[in-house]
Each structure stands twice: as C-alpha cells, then as structure tokens.
Short mmCIF file of C-alpha atoms and ligand atoms in Angstrom, two decimals:
data_model
loop_
_atom_site.label_atom_id
_atom_site.label_comp_id
_atom_site.label_asym_id
_atom_site.label_seq_id
_atom_site.Cartn_x
_atom_site.Cartn_y
_atom_site.Cartn_z
CA MET A 1 -0.44 5.26 -35.13
CA LYS A 2 2.81 3.10 -35.24
CA GLU A 3 1.06 0.93 -32.44
CA LYS A 4 -1.85 0.70 -34.02
CA LEU A 5 0.08 -0.25 -37.90
CA LEU A 6 2.18 -2.79 -36.34
CA ASN A 7 -0.72 -4.20 -35.33
CA LEU A 8 -2.21 -4.56 -38.74
CA LEU A 9 1.15 -5.80 -40.12
CA MET A 10 1.39 -8.49 -37.32
CA GLU A 11 -2.24 -9.29 -38.51
CA CYS A 12 -1.30 -9.75 -42.50
CA GLU A 13 0.13 -12.99 -43.79
CA ASP A 14 1.04 -11.15 -47.23
CA TYR A 15 1.68 -8.12 -48.29
CA ILE A 16 -0.81 -5.14 -47.82
CA SER A 17 -0.17 -1.91 -49.89
CA GLY A 18 0.12 1.25 -48.37
CA GLU A 19 -3.36 2.84 -49.88
CA GLU A 20 -4.83 -0.37 -48.40
CA ILE A 21 -3.63 0.47 -44.49
CA GLY A 22 -3.94 4.61 -44.68
CA GLU A 23 -7.78 3.21 -45.37
CA ARG A 24 -7.92 0.87 -42.59
CA LEU A 25 -6.10 3.12 -40.35
CA GLY A 26 -8.14 6.65 -41.20
CA VAL A 27 -4.67 8.14 -41.95
CA SER A 28 -2.84 9.93 -44.94
CA ARG A 29 -0.15 7.92 -47.35
CA ALA A 30 2.76 9.55 -46.26
CA ALA A 31 1.78 9.00 -42.76
CA VAL A 32 1.78 5.75 -43.80
CA TRP A 33 5.30 5.45 -44.65
CA LYS A 34 6.31 8.34 -42.07
CA ASN A 35 5.39 5.04 -39.26
CA ILE A 36 6.57 2.95 -41.49
CA ASN A 37 10.01 4.17 -40.76
CA ALA A 38 9.49 5.06 -37.40
CA LEU A 39 8.98 0.75 -36.73
CA ARG A 40 11.77 0.47 -39.04
CA LYS A 41 14.07 2.37 -36.84
CA ASP A 42 12.63 0.42 -34.19
CA GLY A 43 14.48 -2.52 -35.66
CA TYR A 44 11.25 -3.95 -37.16
CA ILE A 45 12.11 -5.55 -41.03
CA ILE A 46 9.68 -4.30 -43.14
CA GLU A 47 9.81 -5.55 -46.75
CA ALA A 48 8.80 -2.82 -49.50
CA VAL A 49 7.62 -3.96 -52.51
CA THR A 50 6.47 -1.94 -55.86
CA ASN A 51 2.87 -2.81 -56.56
CA LYS A 52 2.95 -5.00 -53.89
CA GLY A 53 3.43 -3.36 -50.53
CA TYR A 54 5.13 -3.60 -47.16
CA LYS A 55 5.02 -6.79 -45.42
CA LEU A 56 6.85 -7.51 -41.92
CA ASP A 57 9.25 -10.26 -41.49
CA LYS A 58 7.83 -11.62 -38.20
CA LYS A 59 10.76 -12.95 -36.97
CA SER A 60 12.28 -9.00 -36.24
CA ASP A 61 14.21 -9.52 -33.26
CA VAL A 62 12.68 -6.15 -32.03
CA ILE A 63 11.04 -6.23 -28.10
CA SER A 64 7.66 -5.12 -28.25
CA PRO A 65 5.21 -4.90 -25.03
CA LEU A 66 2.23 -5.14 -27.76
CA GLN A 67 3.58 -8.95 -29.54
CA ILE A 68 4.10 -9.80 -24.92
CA GLU A 69 0.62 -8.92 -24.22
CA LYS A 70 -1.15 -10.39 -27.34
CA SER A 71 -0.20 -13.65 -25.65
CA LEU A 72 0.12 -13.56 -21.93
CA ASN A 73 -1.85 -15.19 -19.84
CA THR A 74 -0.86 -13.38 -16.18
CA ARG A 75 -3.48 -11.51 -14.34
CA TYR A 76 -1.24 -8.43 -12.69
CA MET A 77 2.30 -9.40 -13.77
CA GLY A 78 3.11 -7.67 -17.21
CA ARG A 79 0.19 -6.39 -17.22
CA LYS A 80 1.68 -2.97 -17.82
CA ILE A 81 5.01 -2.91 -19.52
CA ILE A 82 6.68 0.13 -20.66
CA TYR A 83 9.52 0.10 -23.48
CA HIS A 84 12.86 2.12 -23.26
CA GLU A 85 15.15 1.52 -26.55
CA THR A 86 18.13 2.60 -23.59
CA VAL A 87 18.00 3.11 -20.27
CA THR A 88 21.00 3.41 -17.60
CA SER A 89 19.03 0.53 -15.50
CA THR A 90 15.52 -0.81 -15.54
CA ASN A 91 15.40 -0.98 -11.83
CA ASP A 92 15.98 3.24 -11.92
CA VAL A 93 13.20 3.77 -13.91
CA CYS A 94 10.65 1.29 -11.92
CA LYS A 95 12.00 3.37 -8.92
CA GLU A 96 10.72 6.87 -10.10
CA ILE A 97 7.41 5.19 -10.81
CA ALA A 98 7.04 2.66 -8.26
CA ASP A 99 4.42 4.76 -6.24
CA GLU A 100 2.28 4.69 -8.53
CA SER A 101 2.33 1.97 -10.38
CA PRO A 102 0.06 -1.05 -10.21
CA GLU A 103 1.97 -4.52 -8.94
CA GLY A 104 3.24 -6.36 -11.74
CA THR A 105 4.35 -3.30 -13.72
CA ALA A 106 7.41 -4.41 -16.05
CA VAL A 107 10.21 -2.15 -17.53
CA THR A 108 12.03 -3.73 -20.08
CA CYS A 109 14.78 -2.25 -22.77
CA ASP A 110 17.24 -3.10 -25.51
CA GLN A 111 20.16 -1.69 -23.92
CA GLN A 112 21.16 -0.67 -20.52
CA THR A 113 24.40 1.68 -20.38
CA GLY A 114 24.30 1.62 -16.60
CA GLY A 115 23.19 -1.90 -15.90
CA LYS A 116 23.76 -2.70 -11.74
CA GLY A 117 24.55 -5.92 -10.24
CA ARG A 118 24.48 -6.35 -6.48
CA LEU A 119 27.15 -4.28 -4.53
CA GLY A 120 27.45 -1.87 -6.76
CA ARG A 121 29.28 -4.56 -9.50
CA VAL A 122 28.20 -3.99 -13.12
CA TRP A 123 26.14 -6.01 -15.08
CA LYS A 124 26.81 -6.15 -19.13
CA SER A 125 23.31 -4.81 -20.96
CA PRO A 126 25.09 -4.69 -24.44
CA LYS A 127 22.25 -3.71 -27.27
CA GLY A 128 19.87 -6.47 -28.93
CA THR A 129 21.48 -9.33 -26.98
CA GLY A 130 19.15 -9.82 -23.52
CA VAL A 131 16.40 -9.68 -21.90
CA TRP A 132 16.52 -7.03 -19.10
CA ILE A 133 13.77 -6.22 -17.09
CA SER A 134 12.08 -4.85 -13.69
CA ILE A 135 9.30 -6.07 -12.43
CA ILE A 136 7.16 -3.37 -9.61
CA LEU A 137 6.08 -5.87 -6.51
CA LYS A 138 3.69 -4.49 -3.36
CA PRO A 139 4.29 -7.99 -1.36
CA ASP A 140 2.41 -7.91 2.37
CA ILE A 141 5.19 -8.88 3.71
CA SER A 142 8.36 -8.01 6.50
CA PRO A 143 11.21 -5.94 5.01
CA MET A 144 12.92 -9.89 6.42
CA SER A 145 11.71 -11.75 3.84
CA VAL A 146 12.38 -9.74 0.46
CA SER A 147 15.39 -12.15 0.08
CA SER A 148 12.71 -14.84 -0.83
CA VAL A 149 11.13 -13.02 -3.06
CA THR A 150 14.72 -12.83 -5.17
CA LEU A 151 14.45 -16.36 -4.61
CA ALA A 152 10.98 -16.93 -6.02
CA ALA A 153 12.46 -14.68 -9.22
CA GLY A 154 15.46 -17.34 -9.73
CA LEU A 155 13.01 -20.13 -9.78
CA ALA A 156 11.06 -18.25 -12.68
CA VAL A 157 13.95 -17.35 -14.74
CA CYS A 158 15.01 -21.04 -14.37
CA ARG A 159 11.45 -22.69 -15.18
CA THR A 160 11.77 -20.03 -18.14
CA VAL A 161 15.02 -21.02 -19.51
CA LYS A 162 14.08 -24.68 -19.14
CA LYS A 163 10.89 -24.42 -21.18
CA VAL A 164 12.01 -22.10 -23.55
CA SER A 165 15.43 -23.66 -24.90
CA GLY A 166 15.15 -27.00 -23.05
CA LEU A 167 18.67 -26.24 -21.60
CA GLU A 168 19.69 -27.86 -18.43
CA ALA A 169 19.35 -24.77 -15.95
CA GLY A 170 19.76 -24.89 -12.58
CA ILE A 171 19.67 -21.59 -9.63
CA LYS A 172 22.98 -21.22 -7.65
CA TRP A 173 21.83 -19.90 -4.37
CA PRO A 174 20.39 -17.81 -4.10
CA ASN A 175 18.96 -16.49 -7.27
CA ASP A 176 21.73 -16.72 -10.28
CA VAL A 177 20.80 -19.30 -12.69
CA TYR A 178 23.78 -21.21 -14.30
CA VAL A 179 23.75 -23.10 -17.78
CA ASN A 180 26.85 -25.53 -18.17
CA GLY A 181 28.97 -24.21 -15.32
CA ARG A 182 28.69 -20.96 -16.23
CA LYS A 183 26.21 -17.80 -15.39
CA LEU A 184 22.96 -17.08 -17.85
CA CYS A 185 21.27 -14.66 -15.48
CA GLY A 186 21.68 -12.56 -12.45
CA ILE A 187 19.13 -10.60 -10.16
CA LEU A 188 19.13 -7.64 -8.23
CA THR A 189 16.57 -6.55 -6.01
CA GLU A 190 16.03 -3.40 -4.45
CA MET A 191 13.47 -2.45 -1.89
CA SER A 192 11.65 0.59 -0.41
CA ALA A 193 10.19 -0.09 3.19
CA GLN A 194 9.80 1.14 6.64
CA ILE A 195 10.19 -0.93 9.63
CA GLU A 196 7.59 -3.55 9.55
CA LYS A 197 6.46 -2.88 5.67
CA VAL A 198 7.38 -2.90 2.86
CA ASP A 199 6.30 -0.04 -0.09
CA TYR A 200 7.20 -2.17 -3.33
CA VAL A 201 9.98 -4.63 -4.34
CA ILE A 202 12.00 -3.88 -7.62
CA VAL A 203 13.28 -7.37 -8.96
CA GLY A 204 15.63 -7.06 -11.86
CA ILE A 205 16.44 -9.99 -14.15
CA GLY A 206 18.92 -9.88 -16.66
CA ILE A 207 18.87 -12.79 -18.80
CA ASN A 208 21.42 -13.26 -21.70
CA ALA A 209 19.80 -14.40 -24.70
CA ASN A 210 21.53 -13.87 -27.69
CA THR A 211 24.80 -12.70 -26.65
CA GLU A 212 27.37 -14.03 -29.34
CA TYR A 213 30.47 -13.21 -27.73
CA PHE A 214 31.24 -12.05 -23.97
CA PRO A 215 34.08 -9.14 -22.95
CA GLU A 216 37.57 -10.90 -22.03
CA GLU A 217 36.59 -10.84 -18.59
CA LEU A 218 33.35 -12.74 -18.59
CA GLU A 219 34.75 -15.33 -21.61
CA ASN A 220 35.28 -18.15 -19.19
CA ILE A 221 32.10 -16.89 -16.49
CA ALA A 222 29.01 -16.35 -18.58
CA CYS A 223 27.05 -17.56 -20.96
CA SER A 224 23.63 -16.89 -23.13
CA LEU A 225 20.96 -19.46 -24.11
CA TYR A 226 22.81 -18.97 -28.08
CA THR A 227 26.04 -19.87 -27.11
CA GLU A 228 24.59 -22.90 -25.58
CA ALA A 229 21.90 -23.96 -27.34
CA CYS A 230 23.76 -22.16 -30.76
CA VAL A 231 20.22 -20.90 -31.79
CA LYS A 232 18.80 -17.61 -31.50
CA PHE A 233 15.98 -17.29 -29.54
CA ASP A 234 12.67 -15.02 -29.59
CA ARG A 235 13.19 -12.29 -26.66
CA ASN A 236 9.47 -11.54 -26.63
CA LEU A 237 9.21 -15.43 -26.05
CA ILE A 238 11.58 -15.34 -22.97
CA ILE A 239 9.62 -12.65 -21.25
CA LYS A 240 6.03 -13.79 -21.75
CA THR A 241 7.14 -16.98 -20.22
CA LEU A 242 8.82 -15.24 -16.98
CA LEU A 243 6.10 -13.28 -16.50
CA GLU A 244 3.33 -16.06 -16.58
CA GLU A 245 6.25 -18.76 -14.30
CA PHE A 246 6.66 -15.93 -12.26
CA GLU A 247 3.36 -14.70 -11.34
CA ASN A 248 2.32 -18.46 -10.65
CA ILE A 249 5.23 -19.12 -8.08
CA TYR A 250 5.40 -15.33 -6.82
CA ASP A 251 1.12 -16.09 -6.67
CA LYS A 252 1.73 -19.24 -3.94
CA PHE A 253 4.90 -17.33 -2.24
CA ASN A 254 2.19 -14.66 -1.46
CA MET A 255 -0.53 -16.98 -0.31
CA TYR A 256 1.89 -19.24 1.70
CA GLY A 257 5.17 -17.98 1.84
CA PHE A 258 8.39 -19.85 0.77
CA SER A 259 8.20 -23.00 2.83
CA ALA A 260 5.61 -23.14 -0.16
CA ILE A 261 7.63 -23.43 -3.07
CA ARG A 262 10.54 -24.03 -0.92
CA SER A 263 10.56 -27.87 -2.44
CA GLU A 264 10.91 -26.77 -6.08
CA TYR A 265 13.18 -24.68 -5.12
CA GLU A 266 15.64 -27.23 -4.16
CA LYS A 267 14.92 -29.47 -6.86
CA GLU A 268 16.30 -26.55 -9.21
CA CYS A 269 19.47 -25.77 -6.38
CA ILE A 270 22.81 -27.06 -8.31
CA ASN A 271 24.52 -26.22 -4.81
CA ILE A 272 22.29 -28.58 -2.99
CA GLY A 273 24.52 -32.32 -1.90
CA ARG A 274 27.76 -30.17 -3.32
CA ARG A 275 30.47 -28.82 -1.51
CA VAL A 276 30.04 -25.41 -0.81
CA ASN A 277 32.45 -22.24 0.48
CA VAL A 278 30.76 -19.69 2.66
CA ILE A 279 32.72 -16.95 2.12
CA SER A 280 32.34 -14.30 5.10
CA LYS A 281 33.71 -13.02 8.35
CA ASP A 282 34.81 -16.75 9.58
CA GLY A 283 34.16 -18.34 5.87
CA PHE A 284 34.08 -21.98 6.03
CA GLU A 285 33.38 -25.08 3.98
CA GLY A 286 30.77 -27.61 3.80
CA THR A 287 27.96 -29.63 2.21
CA ALA A 288 25.29 -27.61 1.46
CA ILE A 289 22.11 -30.10 2.23
CA GLY A 290 19.31 -28.03 1.58
CA VAL A 291 17.57 -24.35 2.27
CA ASN A 292 14.82 -23.60 5.19
CA SER A 293 11.51 -22.66 5.32
CA ASP A 294 13.08 -18.72 4.98
CA GLY A 295 15.11 -19.83 2.34
CA GLU A 296 18.51 -19.46 3.83
CA LEU A 297 20.45 -21.89 2.41
CA ILE A 298 21.39 -24.62 5.44
CA VAL A 299 25.42 -25.84 5.25
CA ARG A 300 27.11 -29.32 7.13
CA LYS A 301 29.98 -29.13 8.15
CA ASP A 302 32.79 -31.15 8.15
CA THR A 303 31.79 -31.43 12.38
CA GLY A 304 28.08 -32.12 11.17
CA GLU A 305 27.14 -28.75 12.69
CA GLU A 306 24.61 -27.39 10.71
CA ILE A 307 24.63 -23.37 9.59
CA THR A 308 22.16 -21.31 8.16
CA VAL A 309 23.57 -18.62 5.79
CA PHE A 310 20.77 -15.82 5.25
CA SER A 311 21.27 -14.42 1.87
CA GLY A 312 22.75 -11.27 1.81
CA GLU A 313 25.30 -11.92 4.35
CA VAL A 314 27.78 -14.18 2.63
CA SER A 315 28.25 -15.55 -1.16
CA ILE A 316 28.87 -18.84 -2.38
CA ARG A 317 31.10 -20.56 -4.13
CA ASN A 318 30.49 -23.85 -5.54
CA ILE A 319 33.00 -26.28 -5.16
CA ASN A 320 32.98 -27.71 -8.85
CA GLN A 321 35.84 -30.74 -9.13
CA GLY A 322 38.54 -28.81 -7.66
CA GLY A 323 37.77 -25.37 -8.08
CA PHE A 324 34.66 -22.93 -7.24
CA ILE A 325 32.39 -21.07 -9.42
C1 BT5 B 1 23.82 -10.26 -10.49
O1 BT5 B 1 24.64 -9.16 -9.80
O2 BT5 B 1 24.34 -11.02 -10.96
C2 BT5 B 1 22.44 -8.68 -10.38
C3 BT5 B 1 22.44 -9.06 -11.71
C4 BT5 B 1 20.92 -8.11 -12.54
C5 BT5 B 1 21.01 -7.84 -13.28
C6 BT5 B 1 19.62 -7.26 -13.90
S1 BT5 B 1 19.45 -6.56 -15.91
C7 BT5 B 1 17.63 -5.76 -15.04
C8 BT5 B 1 17.65 -4.75 -13.63
N1 BT5 B 1 18.75 -3.84 -13.86
C9 BT5 B 1 19.63 -3.27 -13.25
O3 BT5 B 1 20.78 -2.38 -13.62
N2 BT5 B 1 19.95 -4.95 -12.79
C10 BT5 B 1 18.99 -5.35 -13.40
P1 BT5 B 1 25.93 -9.95 -9.22
O4 BT5 B 1 25.75 -11.25 -8.29
O5 BT5 B 1 26.69 -8.62 -7.94
O6 BT5 B 1 27.11 -9.98 -9.94
C11 BT5 B 1 27.36 -9.33 -10.94
C12 BT5 B 1 28.75 -10.01 -11.49
O7 BT5 B 1 28.38 -10.88 -12.89
C13 BT5 B 1 29.96 -8.50 -12.08
O8 BT5 B 1 30.74 -8.88 -11.47
C14 BT5 B 1 30.50 -9.62 -13.58
O9 BT5 B 1 31.75 -10.64 -12.82
C15 BT5 B 1 29.32 -11.18 -13.79
N3 BT5 B 1 28.71 -10.31 -15.09
C16 BT5 B 1 28.23 -8.81 -15.63
N4 BT5 B 1 27.38 -8.95 -16.45
C17 BT5 B 1 27.39 -10.23 -16.63
C18 BT5 B 1 26.56 -10.76 -17.67
N5 BT5 B 1 26.18 -10.03 -18.36
N6 BT5 B 1 26.66 -12.26 -17.54
C19 BT5 B 1 27.16 -13.02 -16.73
N7 BT5 B 1 27.67 -12.15 -15.79
C20 BT5 B 1 27.81 -10.87 -16.24
#
C-alpha cells in the first residue's frame, strides 16, 4: 500500500485529495492517512492542505528503490534493490542473502552504524549524507582475479561522479575515488570462494554525497560532492547512474577480463605519471607508469627497475607537492 501510494503521489503534479487516493487505491481514508504518515516517517516531505489534499515534494531527500527502478536502464545490476533505513553494514546484509540472490542484487541504506573499511578500519556513514551500497556479483573468475572487480567498481564510481556532478574525479589506485586531493569514495570488496571458484563477491561502495561536515579526524582528508560543488545531489540519481556505469564496465570485464577496461582505468588513475611511495615490508619510492592486464600497478624505481604492485599487498601513497595523500 505504501509503495502504491508513493507511486501515485509521484505521478501527481498537483494536490490530490485523500478521498481520490482512497478511491484509486481501493482503501479507506484512514488507511491513506496512516500511510501518508508512514511515508513522512521515511523522510518524504508531503504537504497537506485543507480542501486540496496531499502533494509530494519531489525533492524529498530520500533513497527510494522505487524511484531508482523507474528510470534504471540495466539488465541485472540493481534490478533488485533492498533498502533499509539503518544497518550495521550493507556488506554484512549482502552476505546473509548472497547465496539465494541473483547477480546484481543491491543493498542500500540511509545510515550504517558499523560501516567497514579495509583491514578492520571504520567507514563513517552518517544518516542522510551518503550513498552506502553493496552489490552482489557472481563472476565466473578465479579468486585471484577478484581484486580487478574492485578496480572496475572504482572506474564506475569515477564516471558516475563526473557524470552527476561534473567534478574532476580521479581514481587513486587501487580503488579510492578522490576529488581535489581528498577522498570522496572508498570500496570494500569481500568474497566467498572455493580454491578455484568464486561463490560470490560483494562490492561495497561508500560515496560521500551531501556531507556538510566531517569529524575532525577526516576534516583534511575527506570530501563530499557537496563540499566540492556546493550543491546537494539526489542520491537516487547517483545510485541509478552508478548501477548503469557499473553494469557497462562489469560486462566488458566479464567478457574479456581486466585488459578490456585497462586503458579506460589508466586514463582516470591519478597515480600514473606521478611519484608514489609503496608502503610494504620492502617499501620503496618510484614513479607509477601504468597498470598491467591484471590490474597491478607498475612502478618504475629510480634504478629503472620495474616492479608490479598487487592490490591488497601494499598501500600506495601519492606524493603530492612534497607530501603524500
Ligand atoms: C575504504 O576502506 O575506503 C572502504 C570503504 C567502504 C565503505 C562501503 S559503504 C558500503 C559498504 N558497507 C560497508 O560497511 N563498507 C562498504 P579504507 O581504504 O580502509 O579506508 C578507511 C579509511 O578512510 C578510514 O580509516 C578513514 O581514515 C577514512 N574514512 C572513514 N570514513 C570516511 C568517509 N566517510 N569519507 C572519507 N574517508 C573516510
């Protein structure tokens, strides 16, 4: 009923009376009123004017699978979207349903209370500010190649950000997306696999969309679309665009492997052509010169020796005017 009511309100350009809603949906006026309140609780702004009826403010900043699905142009990516207002982590919700879910199923929310970064780090996911989404994939690849799926997702985010906001986004290898030297998006990929075969991959993507203020520890390293563009963005549009871009890139990846998207990835990668500091047991400095067909970063040491760096093994720091980001 709630969904039908939302659909109806979305179609209406003008006010619609409770009576007419009741007639069109075949329910009582009390039921209409109850569901209007339920939608308001979800965050929808619905005006009510005596003798006129109800009108939905189409700019309500609410993540709505309904709204996304309406204009989504994909075959499988996001064809099923599960939304919860609050979860611990969308990756964890995906894990619970991954076995029985079709490829492309997505879980999103308004707030994560236990958002996860890599290596046990925390991903801040406050209410109403970002796109916190995880997507279940079932690629027919070996577990060794899964890190390339994350690179594909990074490329999809980068394109999405450019398309939606016009901002100059770039990928910091392997898959963080940066704008103006600050982190806008992080990706956490988790998988379940046998020795030779992947059961499923969960790609968790966090994009700071409308964050106005960051906690002190992130103030100088994080940004949002809002802090950089000074306007708020429709999170439904971001999700729709992301799902479409990702399907496009993931299809190519599935058919031909990472080499099919390698040059597109390199174009967006901000490390390439710049000094990098590889942080590992045998850490070293050099110049990033590209990525190979497995998605590994190729770094040329000052001695001329070329070393490939496997994502997950090390973190990379970009040397930026003397500093590192
Ligand atoms: C990441 O880890 O960047 C992966 C983040 C993945 C988040 C998504 S949201 C949907 C899905 N559900 C989850 O639970 N996770 C995924 P890492 O590279 O380890 O970066 C973590 C570091 O980024 C932290 O230690 C902070 O320094 C910084 N950080 C935390 N929250 C941030 C935020 N909102 N924006 C920018 N930087 C942040």
